[in-house]
PDB file of C-alpha atoms in Angstrom:
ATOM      1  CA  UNK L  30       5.893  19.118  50.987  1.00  0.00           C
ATOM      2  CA  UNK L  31       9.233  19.039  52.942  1.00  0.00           C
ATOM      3  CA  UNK L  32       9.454  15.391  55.018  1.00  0.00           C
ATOM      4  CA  UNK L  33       9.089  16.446  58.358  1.00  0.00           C
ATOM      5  CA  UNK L  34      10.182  14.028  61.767  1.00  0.00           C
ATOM      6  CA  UNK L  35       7.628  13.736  64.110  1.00  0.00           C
ATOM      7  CA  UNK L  36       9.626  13.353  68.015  1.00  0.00           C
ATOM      8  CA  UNK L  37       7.613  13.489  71.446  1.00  0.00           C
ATOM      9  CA  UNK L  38       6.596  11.145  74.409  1.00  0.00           C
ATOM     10  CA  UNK L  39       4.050   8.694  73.715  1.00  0.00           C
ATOM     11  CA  UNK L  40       0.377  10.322  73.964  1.00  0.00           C
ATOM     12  CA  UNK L  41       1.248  13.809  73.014  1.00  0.00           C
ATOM     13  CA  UNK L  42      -0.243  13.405  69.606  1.00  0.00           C
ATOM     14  CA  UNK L  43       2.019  12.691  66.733  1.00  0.00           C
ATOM     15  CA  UNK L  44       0.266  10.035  65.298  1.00  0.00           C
ATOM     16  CA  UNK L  45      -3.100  11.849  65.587  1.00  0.00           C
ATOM     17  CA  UNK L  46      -1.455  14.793  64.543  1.00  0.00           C
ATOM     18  CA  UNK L  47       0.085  13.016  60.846  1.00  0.00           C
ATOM     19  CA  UNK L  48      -3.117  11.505  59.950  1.00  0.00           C
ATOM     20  CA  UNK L  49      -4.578  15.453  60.491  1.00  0.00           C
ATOM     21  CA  UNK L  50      -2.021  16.615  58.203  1.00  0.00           C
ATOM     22  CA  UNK L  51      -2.380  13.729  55.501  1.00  0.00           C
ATOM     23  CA  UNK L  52      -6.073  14.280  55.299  1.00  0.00           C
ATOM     24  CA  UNK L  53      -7.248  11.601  57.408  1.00  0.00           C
ATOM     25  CA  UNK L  54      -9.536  10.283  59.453  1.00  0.00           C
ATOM     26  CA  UNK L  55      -8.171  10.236  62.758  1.00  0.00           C
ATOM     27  CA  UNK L  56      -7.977   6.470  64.864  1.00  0.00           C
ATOM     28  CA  UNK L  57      -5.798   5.901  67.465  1.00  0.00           C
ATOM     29  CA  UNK L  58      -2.775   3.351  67.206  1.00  0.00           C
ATOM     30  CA  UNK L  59      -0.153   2.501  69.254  1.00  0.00           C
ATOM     31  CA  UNK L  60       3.070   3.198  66.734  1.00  0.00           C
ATOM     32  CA  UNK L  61       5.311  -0.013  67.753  1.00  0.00           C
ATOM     33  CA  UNK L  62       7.840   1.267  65.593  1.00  0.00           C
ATOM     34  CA  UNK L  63       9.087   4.500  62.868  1.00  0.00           C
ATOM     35  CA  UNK L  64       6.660   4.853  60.171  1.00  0.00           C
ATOM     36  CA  UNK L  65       7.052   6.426  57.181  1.00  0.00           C
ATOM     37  CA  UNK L  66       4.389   7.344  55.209  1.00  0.00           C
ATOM     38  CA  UNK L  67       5.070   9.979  52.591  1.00  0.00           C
ATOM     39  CA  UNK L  68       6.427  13.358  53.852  1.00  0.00           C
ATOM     40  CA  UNK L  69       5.422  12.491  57.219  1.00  0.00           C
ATOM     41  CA  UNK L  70       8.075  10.203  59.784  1.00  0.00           C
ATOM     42  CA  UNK L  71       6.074   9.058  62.761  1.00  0.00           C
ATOM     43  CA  UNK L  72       8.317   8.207  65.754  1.00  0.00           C
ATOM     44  CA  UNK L  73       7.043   5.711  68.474  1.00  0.00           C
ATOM     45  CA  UNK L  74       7.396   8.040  71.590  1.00  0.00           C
ATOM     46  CA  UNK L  75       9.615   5.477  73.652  1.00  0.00           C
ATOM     47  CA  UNK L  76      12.355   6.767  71.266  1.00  0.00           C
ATOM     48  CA  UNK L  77      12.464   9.880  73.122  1.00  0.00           C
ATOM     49  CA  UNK L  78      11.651   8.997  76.561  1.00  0.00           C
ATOM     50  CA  UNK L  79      14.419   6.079  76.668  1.00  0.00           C
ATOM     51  CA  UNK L  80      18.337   7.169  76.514  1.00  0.00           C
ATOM     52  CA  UNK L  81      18.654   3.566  74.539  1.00  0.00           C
ATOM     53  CA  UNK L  82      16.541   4.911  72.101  1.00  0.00           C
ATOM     54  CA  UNK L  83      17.880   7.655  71.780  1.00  0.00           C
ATOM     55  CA  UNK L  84      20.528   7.636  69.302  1.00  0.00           C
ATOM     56  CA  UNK L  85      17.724   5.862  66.864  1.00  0.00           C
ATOM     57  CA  UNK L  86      16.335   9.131  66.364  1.00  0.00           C
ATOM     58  CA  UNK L  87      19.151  11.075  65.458  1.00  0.00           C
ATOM     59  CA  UNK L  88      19.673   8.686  62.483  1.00  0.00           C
ATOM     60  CA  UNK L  89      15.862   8.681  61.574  1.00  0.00           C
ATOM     61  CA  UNK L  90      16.617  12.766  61.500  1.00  0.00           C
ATOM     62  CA  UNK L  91      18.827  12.162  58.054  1.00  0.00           C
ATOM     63  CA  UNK L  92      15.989  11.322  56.339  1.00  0.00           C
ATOM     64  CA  UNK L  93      13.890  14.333  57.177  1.00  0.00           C
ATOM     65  CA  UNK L  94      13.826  18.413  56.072  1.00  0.00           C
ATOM     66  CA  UNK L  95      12.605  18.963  59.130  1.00  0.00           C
ATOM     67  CA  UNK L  96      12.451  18.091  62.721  1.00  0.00           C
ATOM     68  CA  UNK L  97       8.994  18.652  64.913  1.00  0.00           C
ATOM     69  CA  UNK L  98       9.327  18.054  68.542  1.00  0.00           C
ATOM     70  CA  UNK L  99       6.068  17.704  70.179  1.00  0.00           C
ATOM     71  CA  UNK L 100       5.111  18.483  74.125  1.00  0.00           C
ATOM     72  CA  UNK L 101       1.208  18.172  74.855  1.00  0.00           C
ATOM     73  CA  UNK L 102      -0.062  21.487  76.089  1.00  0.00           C
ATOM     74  CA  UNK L 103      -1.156  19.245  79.043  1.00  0.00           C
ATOM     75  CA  UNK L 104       2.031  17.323  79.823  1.00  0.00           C
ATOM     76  CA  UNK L 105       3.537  18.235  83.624  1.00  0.00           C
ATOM     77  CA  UNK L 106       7.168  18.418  82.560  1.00  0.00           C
ATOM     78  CA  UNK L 107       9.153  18.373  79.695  1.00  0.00           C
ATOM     79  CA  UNK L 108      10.840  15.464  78.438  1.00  0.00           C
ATOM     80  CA  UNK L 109      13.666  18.432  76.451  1.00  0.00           C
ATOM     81  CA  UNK L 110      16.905  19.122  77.908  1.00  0.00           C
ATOM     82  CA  UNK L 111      17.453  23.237  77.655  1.00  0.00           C
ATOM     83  CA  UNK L 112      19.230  23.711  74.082  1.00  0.00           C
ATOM     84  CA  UNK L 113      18.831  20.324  72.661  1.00  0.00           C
ATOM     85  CA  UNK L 114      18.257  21.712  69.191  1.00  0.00           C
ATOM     86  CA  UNK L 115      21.685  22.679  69.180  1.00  0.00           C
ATOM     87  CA  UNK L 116      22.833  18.661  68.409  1.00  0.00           C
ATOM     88  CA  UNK L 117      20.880  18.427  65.748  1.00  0.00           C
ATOM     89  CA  UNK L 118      21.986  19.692  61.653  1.00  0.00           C
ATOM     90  CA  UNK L 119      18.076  19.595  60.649  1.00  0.00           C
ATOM     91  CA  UNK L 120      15.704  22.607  61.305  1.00  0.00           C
ATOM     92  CA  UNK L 121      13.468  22.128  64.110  1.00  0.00           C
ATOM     93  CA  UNK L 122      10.550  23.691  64.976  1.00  0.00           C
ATOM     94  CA  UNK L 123       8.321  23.198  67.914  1.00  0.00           C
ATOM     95  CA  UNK L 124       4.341  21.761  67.986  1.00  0.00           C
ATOM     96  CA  UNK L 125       2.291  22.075  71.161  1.00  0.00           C
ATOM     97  CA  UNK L 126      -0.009  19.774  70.294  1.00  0.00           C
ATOM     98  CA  UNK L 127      -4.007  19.661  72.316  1.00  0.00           C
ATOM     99  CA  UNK L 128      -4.301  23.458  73.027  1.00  0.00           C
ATOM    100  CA  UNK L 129      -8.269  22.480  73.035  1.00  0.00           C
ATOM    101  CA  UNK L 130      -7.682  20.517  76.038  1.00  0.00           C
ATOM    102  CA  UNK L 131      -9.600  21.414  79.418  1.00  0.00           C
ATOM    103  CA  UNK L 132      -6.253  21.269  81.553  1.00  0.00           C
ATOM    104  CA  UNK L 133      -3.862  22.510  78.506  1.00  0.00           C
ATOM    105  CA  UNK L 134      -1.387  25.398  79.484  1.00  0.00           C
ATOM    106  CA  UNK L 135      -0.328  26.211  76.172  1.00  0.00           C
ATOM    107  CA  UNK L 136       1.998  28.927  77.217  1.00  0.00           C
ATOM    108  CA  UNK L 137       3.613  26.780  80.016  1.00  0.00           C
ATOM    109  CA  UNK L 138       4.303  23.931  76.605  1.00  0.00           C
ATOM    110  CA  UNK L 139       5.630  26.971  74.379  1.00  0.00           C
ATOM    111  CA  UNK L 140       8.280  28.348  76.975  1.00  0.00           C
ATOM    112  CA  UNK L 141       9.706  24.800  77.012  1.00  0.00           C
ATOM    113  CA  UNK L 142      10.331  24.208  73.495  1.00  0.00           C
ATOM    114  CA  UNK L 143      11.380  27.608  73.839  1.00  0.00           C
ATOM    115  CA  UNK L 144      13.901  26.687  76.797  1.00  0.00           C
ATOM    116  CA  UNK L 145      14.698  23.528  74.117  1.00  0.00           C
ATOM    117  CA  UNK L 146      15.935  25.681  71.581  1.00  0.00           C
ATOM    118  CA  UNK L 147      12.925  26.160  69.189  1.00  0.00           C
ATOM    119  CA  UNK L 148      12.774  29.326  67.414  1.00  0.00           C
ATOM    120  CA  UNK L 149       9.261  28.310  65.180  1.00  0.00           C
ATOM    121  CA  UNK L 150       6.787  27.158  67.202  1.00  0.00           C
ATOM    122  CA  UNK L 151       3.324  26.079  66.166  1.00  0.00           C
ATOM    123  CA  UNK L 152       0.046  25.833  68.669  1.00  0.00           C
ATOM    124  CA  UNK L 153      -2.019  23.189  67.011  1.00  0.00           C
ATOM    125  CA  UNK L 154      -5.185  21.193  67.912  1.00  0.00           C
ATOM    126  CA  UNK L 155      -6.100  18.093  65.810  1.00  0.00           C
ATOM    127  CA  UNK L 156      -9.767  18.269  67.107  1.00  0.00           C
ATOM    128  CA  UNK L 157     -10.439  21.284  66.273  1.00  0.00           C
ATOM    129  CA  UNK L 158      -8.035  21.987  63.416  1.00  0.00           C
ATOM    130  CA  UNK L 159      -6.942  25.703  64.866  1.00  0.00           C
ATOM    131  CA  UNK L 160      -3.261  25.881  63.838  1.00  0.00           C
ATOM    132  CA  UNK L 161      -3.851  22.793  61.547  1.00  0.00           C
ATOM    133  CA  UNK L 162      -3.585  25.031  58.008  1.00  0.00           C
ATOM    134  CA  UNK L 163      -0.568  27.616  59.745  1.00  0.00           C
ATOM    135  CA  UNK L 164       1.312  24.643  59.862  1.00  0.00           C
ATOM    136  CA  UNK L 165       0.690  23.138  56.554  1.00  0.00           C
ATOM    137  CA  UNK L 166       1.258  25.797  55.056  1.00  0.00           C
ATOM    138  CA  UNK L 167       4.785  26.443  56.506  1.00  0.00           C
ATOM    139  CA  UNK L 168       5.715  22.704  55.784  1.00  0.00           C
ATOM    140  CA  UNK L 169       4.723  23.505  52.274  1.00  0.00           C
ATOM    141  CA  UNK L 170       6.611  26.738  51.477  1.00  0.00           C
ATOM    142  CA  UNK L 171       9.939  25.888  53.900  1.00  0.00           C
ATOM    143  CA  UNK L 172      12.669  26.923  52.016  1.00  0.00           C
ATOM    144  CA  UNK L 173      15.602  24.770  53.016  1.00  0.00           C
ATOM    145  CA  UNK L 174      18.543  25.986  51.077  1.00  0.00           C
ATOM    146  CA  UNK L 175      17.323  29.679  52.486  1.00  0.00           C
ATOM    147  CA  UNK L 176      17.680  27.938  56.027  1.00  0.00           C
ATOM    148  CA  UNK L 177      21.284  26.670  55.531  1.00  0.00           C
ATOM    149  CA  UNK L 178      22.080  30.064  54.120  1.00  0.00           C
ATOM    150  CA  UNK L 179      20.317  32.367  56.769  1.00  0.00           C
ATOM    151  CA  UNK L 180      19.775  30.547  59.633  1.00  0.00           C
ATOM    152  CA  UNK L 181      15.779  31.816  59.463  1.00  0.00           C
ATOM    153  CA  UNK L 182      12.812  30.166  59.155  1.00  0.00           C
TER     154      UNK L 182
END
């Protein structure tokens, strides 16, 4: 599986959302700090909602195939600047994470990471597992050296 960099503001899921995707059982943590654990990179989300932190996560980014930015399909507001994908030399791809949620507005979530820059985005619910297998599946097959060569996921 292609390592994929897990980026998003702290409670939007990334944690819950790796140990979904490594086959485990789910138990919150607070991530204090980047963890690596096989293909997965699990960011703590203060690197993203700090501008210290900030530059942190565009080194952790070398290590990964992949780059998943995460918004909560309940958040209020995006934490993305408009065409932030554009710094980066990694694919990225988008994850609203809790489209199960009572208050979620999925499609409100999407058309940020759209306004971000994110041209794959994936609609995923860790309770539920809808989207779960879609995305596992795309990690699995992502052809990287077609990406460098095409430009398309």
């Amino acid at each position: 599986m292609n390592k994929v960099i897990l980026i998003g503001r702290s409670g939007c899921g990334k944690t819950t959302l790796s140990q979904v995707l490594k086959g485990e059982s789910t138990k919150y943590y607070k991530t204090q700090s980047v963890h690596r654990d096989g293909f997965l990179i699990d960011t703590p989300g203060e690197y993203v909602e700090s501008r210290n932190f900030g530059g942190a996560l565009a080194v952790y980014t070398y290590e990964s195939d992949i780059v998943g930015l995460l918004i909560s399909a309940n958040e209020p507001y995006s934490l993305y600047s408009p065409c932030i994908t554009s710094m980066a030399n990694r694919p990225i791809i988008g994850i609203v994470t809790g489209i199960d949620k009572r208050d979620a507005n999925v499609n409100r979530a999407e058309n940020w990471l759209k306004l971000a820059g994110c041209k794959k985005i994936f609609k995923v619910s860790s309770v539920t597992g809808e989207g779960i297998e879609e995305l596992k599946t795309f990690l699995n097959g992502f052809d990287t050296k077609r990406y460098y060569n095409t430009g398309k996921f």
